[in-house]
Amino acid sequence: MTPARRGKPPRHFADLAPGERAEAVTALGEKPFRAKQLATHYFAHLSADAAEMTDLPKATREHLVAGLFPDLLRPVRTLEADAGTTVKTLWSLYDGVKVESVLMRYPGRATLCVSSQAGCGMACPFCATGQQGLTRNLSTAEIVEQVRHAARALQRGEVAGGPGRLTNIVFMGMGEPLANYRTVVDAVRRFVAPAPDGLGLSARNVTVSTVGLVPAIDKLAATGIPVTLALSLHAPDDALRSELVPINTRWTVDEALDAARRYFEATGRRVSIEYALIKDMNDHAWRADLLGQKLTERGRGWVHVNPIPLNPTPGSIWTASDPAVEAEFVARLRAHGIPTTVRDTRGSDIDGACGQLAAEDR
C-alpha cells in the first residue's frame, strides 16, 4: 500500500465544536437531532462503533459513522509496567506517522499522558522526542481519540485494577503543546465540556505543559479555562537553560517565569515548575537557591516545583542526579518556602516516562 500523504487528517466528529455538529449531520442528509445522539455515544459512552448505536436506524448510523468517524488511530503495540497499571501505546496515525500515549493508574485516579505533535521542534538535547525533530501537528480529534481509547479501556476493565474512570489528562507526551495552540485548546474544550458535548472532566485535572512560549501562555490565560500550567524550566540561569532548552534564546528564564506568574494571577491556578535533575549539569545547590530566589521574588503560594530524576534515553551522555544531590536540591528549595515534590518516574522501564517517548516501532 502507498502511505497517505502527510498533512491534514480527515475531518472527525471530535474536530467539530458543539454548534458545528448539527450542521455536519445535516450536510450528510440526516436530521440535526442526530448530532446529539452521536455526541452522547461518543463522549458519554466512549463509542464510535455503529453497531453500538442502537437508538439510531441501522442505515443512518452506518452512514453517519462512515462520514464523521474516520479511523484516525491504530494501535501498533502496547507495553505494560507496574503490574499492568502503566500502559504505553504506540499509535499509527492515518498517514503512518507514529505517536505514543501513556496511561498511569493510581489508587483513586487515572492519568493519561497525551501527545500533541508527532515529534517536537523544541530540540531539547536530553529529551528523546526533542531529538527527533517535528514531523507534524496532531489534529484535535487525534488528541481526543487518544483520550477516548484510554477512557474506554478503563471503563471496560481492560487495565489492571478492574473497571475505572479516567480522571486526569496531562499534555506531557510528544510535542510542545503550545506550538500547536489552537488544536490543543480545542481538545481541552472537548475534555471539559459537560456530557454529551464533551467528556465532562474538570479543567483542574487537565495539565498543559510548555517549555515557555510566552505569548501562548498569556493567550491560554485569557481563555478562562482554568487548566494547570506546567513550565518545563530545567535551569534557573539563562546560560545553562539556553543550552538545555533552546527556546530560551527567544524568551528568557525571567520572561517565562513572569508569564507563569501572570497565568496564576489570571486563573488562580498554582503553576508547576518541571525541573529534570541532570547529574553535574543543573543539580547544583546554588542553582536550587537561585531558583528559590527567583520564585519567591514573584510572591508566595503561586508555584510548586516538581524535580524529575532524568530518565535515560538512548545514546544520551547524561544521567540522573545522585540521590544525595537530589535530596539537597529539594531541601534548598523547601528552605525558600517553595512546595517541592519529586516527580514519580513511572514507566521508565518501558521508555514511557518524561522525555523518553520516541514512537519507535520495536
mmCIF file of N, CA and C in Angstrom, residues 41-89:
data_model
loop_
_atom_site.group_PDB
_atom_site.id
_atom_site.type_symbol
_atom_site.label_atom_id
_atom_site.label_comp_id
_atom_site.label_asym_id
_atom_site.label_seq_id
_atom_site.Cartn_x
_atom_site.Cartn_y
_atom_site.Cartn_z
ATOM 1 N N HIS A 41 -23.175 9.080 22.276
ATOM 2 C CA HIS A 41 -22.431 7.822 22.115
ATOM 3 C C HIS A 41 -20.932 8.052 22.232
ATOM 4 N N TYR A 42 -20.444 9.118 21.608
ATOM 5 C CA TYR A 42 -19.003 9.313 21.552
ATOM 6 C C TYR A 42 -18.436 9.803 22.877
ATOM 7 N N PHE A 43 -19.007 10.846 23.433
ATOM 8 C CA PHE A 43 -18.439 11.446 24.633
ATOM 9 C C PHE A 43 -18.928 10.811 25.935
ATOM 10 N N ALA A 44 -20.177 10.375 25.974
ATOM 11 C CA ALA A 44 -20.704 9.777 27.207
ATOM 12 C C ALA A 44 -20.457 8.279 27.268
ATOM 13 N N HIS A 45 -20.659 7.589 26.132
ATOM 14 C CA HIS A 45 -20.470 6.133 26.107
ATOM 15 C C HIS A 45 -19.113 5.730 25.545
ATOM 16 N N LEU A 46 -18.359 6.699 25.069
ATOM 17 C CA LEU A 46 -16.992 6.487 24.587
ATOM 18 C C LEU A 46 -16.937 5.539 23.403
ATOM 19 N N SER A 47 -17.975 5.588 22.566
ATOM 20 C CA SER A 47 -18.074 4.657 21.442
ATOM 21 C C SER A 47 -18.150 5.400 20.111
ATOM 22 N N ALA A 48 -17.420 4.865 19.127
ATOM 23 C CA ALA A 48 -17.545 5.325 17.744
ATOM 24 C C ALA A 48 -17.943 4.152 16.849
ATOM 25 N N ASP A 49 -18.510 3.139 17.459
ATOM 26 C CA ASP A 49 -18.888 1.902 16.776
ATOM 27 C C ASP A 49 -20.361 1.965 16.394
ATOM 28 N N ALA A 50 -20.657 1.903 15.098
ATOM 29 C CA ALA A 50 -22.053 1.980 14.633
ATOM 30 C C ALA A 50 -22.903 0.863 15.233
ATOM 31 N N ALA A 51 -22.311 -0.288 15.452
ATOM 32 C CA ALA A 51 -23.082 -1.419 15.979
ATOM 33 C C ALA A 51 -23.616 -1.151 17.380
ATOM 34 N N GLU A 52 -22.984 -0.231 18.102
ATOM 35 C CA GLU A 52 -23.417 0.065 19.471
ATOM 36 C C GLU A 52 -24.435 1.199 19.528
ATOM 37 N N MET A 53 -24.704 1.841 18.410
ATOM 38 C CA MET A 53 -25.619 2.988 18.386
ATOM 39 C C MET A 53 -27.031 2.527 18.038
ATOM 40 N N THR A 54 -27.563 1.692 18.894
ATOM 41 C CA THR A 54 -28.816 1.013 18.557
ATOM 42 C C THR A 54 -30.053 1.906 18.633
ATOM 43 N N ASP A 55 -29.917 3.143 19.115
ATOM 44 C CA ASP A 55 -31.059 4.053 19.115
ATOM 45 C C ASP A 55 -31.179 4.805 17.787
ATOM 46 N N LEU A 56 -30.258 4.539 16.856
ATOM 47 C CA LEU A 56 -30.346 5.097 15.508
ATOM 48 C C LEU A 56 -30.668 3.970 14.533
ATOM 49 N N PRO A 57 -31.447 4.258 13.487
ATOM 50 C CA PRO A 57 -31.681 3.254 12.450
ATOM 51 C C PRO A 57 -30.349 2.755 11.885
ATOM 52 N N LYS A 58 -30.284 1.473 11.540
ATOM 53 C CA LYS A 58 -29.030 0.860 11.123
ATOM 54 C C LYS A 58 -28.387 1.604 9.952
ATOM 55 N N ALA A 59 -29.158 1.909 8.932
ATOM 56 C CA ALA A 59 -28.604 2.584 7.762
ATOM 57 C C ALA A 59 -28.109 3.983 8.121
ATOM 58 N N THR A 60 -28.854 4.652 8.993
ATOM 59 C CA THR A 60 -28.480 6.013 9.405
ATOM 60 C C THR A 60 -27.173 6.018 10.168
ATOM 61 N N ARG A 61 -27.072 5.126 11.142
ATOM 62 C CA ARG A 61 -25.865 5.137 11.961
ATOM 63 C C ARG A 61 -24.644 4.733 11.148
ATOM 64 N N GLU A 62 -24.788 3.797 10.231
ATOM 65 C CA GLU A 62 -23.645 3.401 9.422
ATOM 66 C C GLU A 62 -23.216 4.542 8.494
ATOM 67 N N HIS A 63 -24.192 5.263 7.967
ATOM 68 C CA HIS A 63 -23.904 6.410 7.097
ATOM 69 C C HIS A 63 -23.188 7.513 7.878
ATOM 70 N N LEU A 64 -23.670 7.816 9.076
ATOM 71 C CA LEU A 64 -23.076 8.879 9.885
ATOM 72 C C LEU A 64 -21.685 8.498 10.387
ATOM 73 N N VAL A 65 -21.529 7.281 10.818
ATOM 74 C CA VAL A 65 -20.215 6.847 11.298
ATOM 75 C C VAL A 65 -19.205 6.865 10.155
ATOM 76 N N ALA A 66 -19.607 6.417 8.981
ATOM 77 C CA ALA A 66 -18.700 6.440 7.836
ATOM 78 C C ALA A 66 -18.295 7.867 7.478
ATOM 79 N N GLY A 67 -19.218 8.816 7.663
ATOM 80 C CA GLY A 67 -18.943 10.186 7.278
ATOM 81 C C GLY A 67 -18.256 11.028 8.326
ATOM 82 N N LEU A 68 -18.417 10.654 9.609
ATOM 83 C CA LEU A 68 -17.938 11.531 10.682
ATOM 84 C C LEU A 68 -16.952 10.880 11.651
ATOM 85 N N PHE A 69 -16.728 9.587 11.528
ATOM 86 C CA PHE A 69 -15.837 8.902 12.465
ATOM 87 C C PHE A 69 -14.772 8.088 11.727
ATOM 88 N N PRO A 70 -13.920 8.755 10.948
ATOM 89 C CA PRO A 70 -12.829 8.027 10.290
ATOM 90 C C PRO A 70 -11.873 7.454 11.334
ATOM 91 N N ASP A 71 -11.241 6.334 11.001
ATOM 92 C CA ASP A 71 -10.244 5.755 11.903
ATOM 93 C C ASP A 71 -8.978 6.604 11.853
ATOM 94 N N LEU A 72 -8.677 7.288 12.940
ATOM 95 C CA LEU A 72 -7.511 8.170 12.994
ATOM 96 C C LEU A 72 -6.315 7.540 13.688
ATOM 97 N N LEU A 73 -6.577 6.627 14.621
ATOM 98 C CA LEU A 73 -5.510 5.992 15.391
ATOM 99 C C LEU A 73 -5.628 4.477 15.274
ATOM 100 N N ARG A 74 -4.507 3.827 15.049
ATOM 101 C CA ARG A 74 -4.473 2.361 15.063
ATOM 102 C C ARG A 74 -3.379 1.928 16.028
ATOM 103 N N PRO A 75 -3.733 1.115 17.046
ATOM 104 C CA PRO A 75 -2.692 0.682 17.980
ATOM 105 C C PRO A 75 -1.714 -0.270 17.297
ATOM 106 N N VAL A 76 -0.429 0.033 17.451
ATOM 107 C CA VAL A 76 0.620 -0.806 16.870
ATOM 108 C C VAL A 76 1.182 -1.751 17.914
ATOM 109 N N ARG A 77 1.356 -1.231 19.124
ATOM 110 C CA ARG A 77 1.964 -2.028 20.184
ATOM 111 C C ARG A 77 1.624 -1.417 21.528
ATOM 112 N N THR A 78 1.416 -2.241 22.530
ATOM 113 C CA THR A 78 1.287 -1.751 23.906
ATOM 114 C C THR A 78 2.331 -2.437 24.777
ATOM 115 N N LEU A 79 2.879 -1.679 25.703
ATOM 116 C CA LEU A 79 3.820 -2.198 26.692
ATOM 117 C C LEU A 79 3.286 -1.865 28.077
ATOM 118 N N GLU A 80 3.471 -2.785 29.012
ATOM 119 C CA GLU A 80 2.963 -2.588 30.368
ATOM 120 C C GLU A 80 4.091 -2.603 31.382
ATOM 121 N N ALA A 81 3.885 -1.850 32.456
ATOM 122 C CA ALA A 81 4.798 -1.837 33.601
ATOM 123 C C ALA A 81 3.964 -1.694 34.862
ATOM 124 N N ASP A 82 4.631 -1.783 36.011
ATOM 125 C CA ASP A 82 3.952 -1.582 37.300
ATOM 126 C C ASP A 82 2.737 -2.490 37.435
ATOM 127 N N ALA A 83 2.957 -3.773 37.149
ATOM 128 C CA ALA A 83 1.903 -4.790 37.269
ATOM 129 C C ALA A 83 0.675 -4.449 36.425
ATOM 130 N N GLY A 84 0.921 -3.838 35.279
ATOM 131 C CA GLY A 84 -0.161 -3.554 34.346
ATOM 132 C C GLY A 84 -0.874 -2.247 34.573
ATOM 133 N N THR A 85 -0.454 -1.468 35.578
ATOM 134 C CA THR A 85 -1.132 -0.199 35.850
ATOM 135 C C THR A 85 -0.535 0.963 35.069
ATOM 136 N N THR A 86 0.602 0.741 34.405
ATOM 137 C CA THR A 86 1.149 1.712 33.465
ATOM 138 C C THR A 86 1.158 1.069 32.092
ATOM 139 N N VAL A 87 0.494 1.712 31.131
ATOM 140 C CA VAL A 87 0.356 1.148 29.785
ATOM 141 C C VAL A 87 0.768 2.194 28.765
ATOM 142 N N LYS A 88 1.800 1.880 27.982
ATOM 143 C CA LYS A 88 2.231 2.762 26.898
ATOM 144 C C LYS A 88 1.739 2.186 25.577
ATOM 145 N N THR A 89 1.077 3.042 24.788
ATOM 146 C CA THR A 89 0.551 2.612 23.500
ATOM 147 C C THR A 89 1.233 3.376 22.383
#
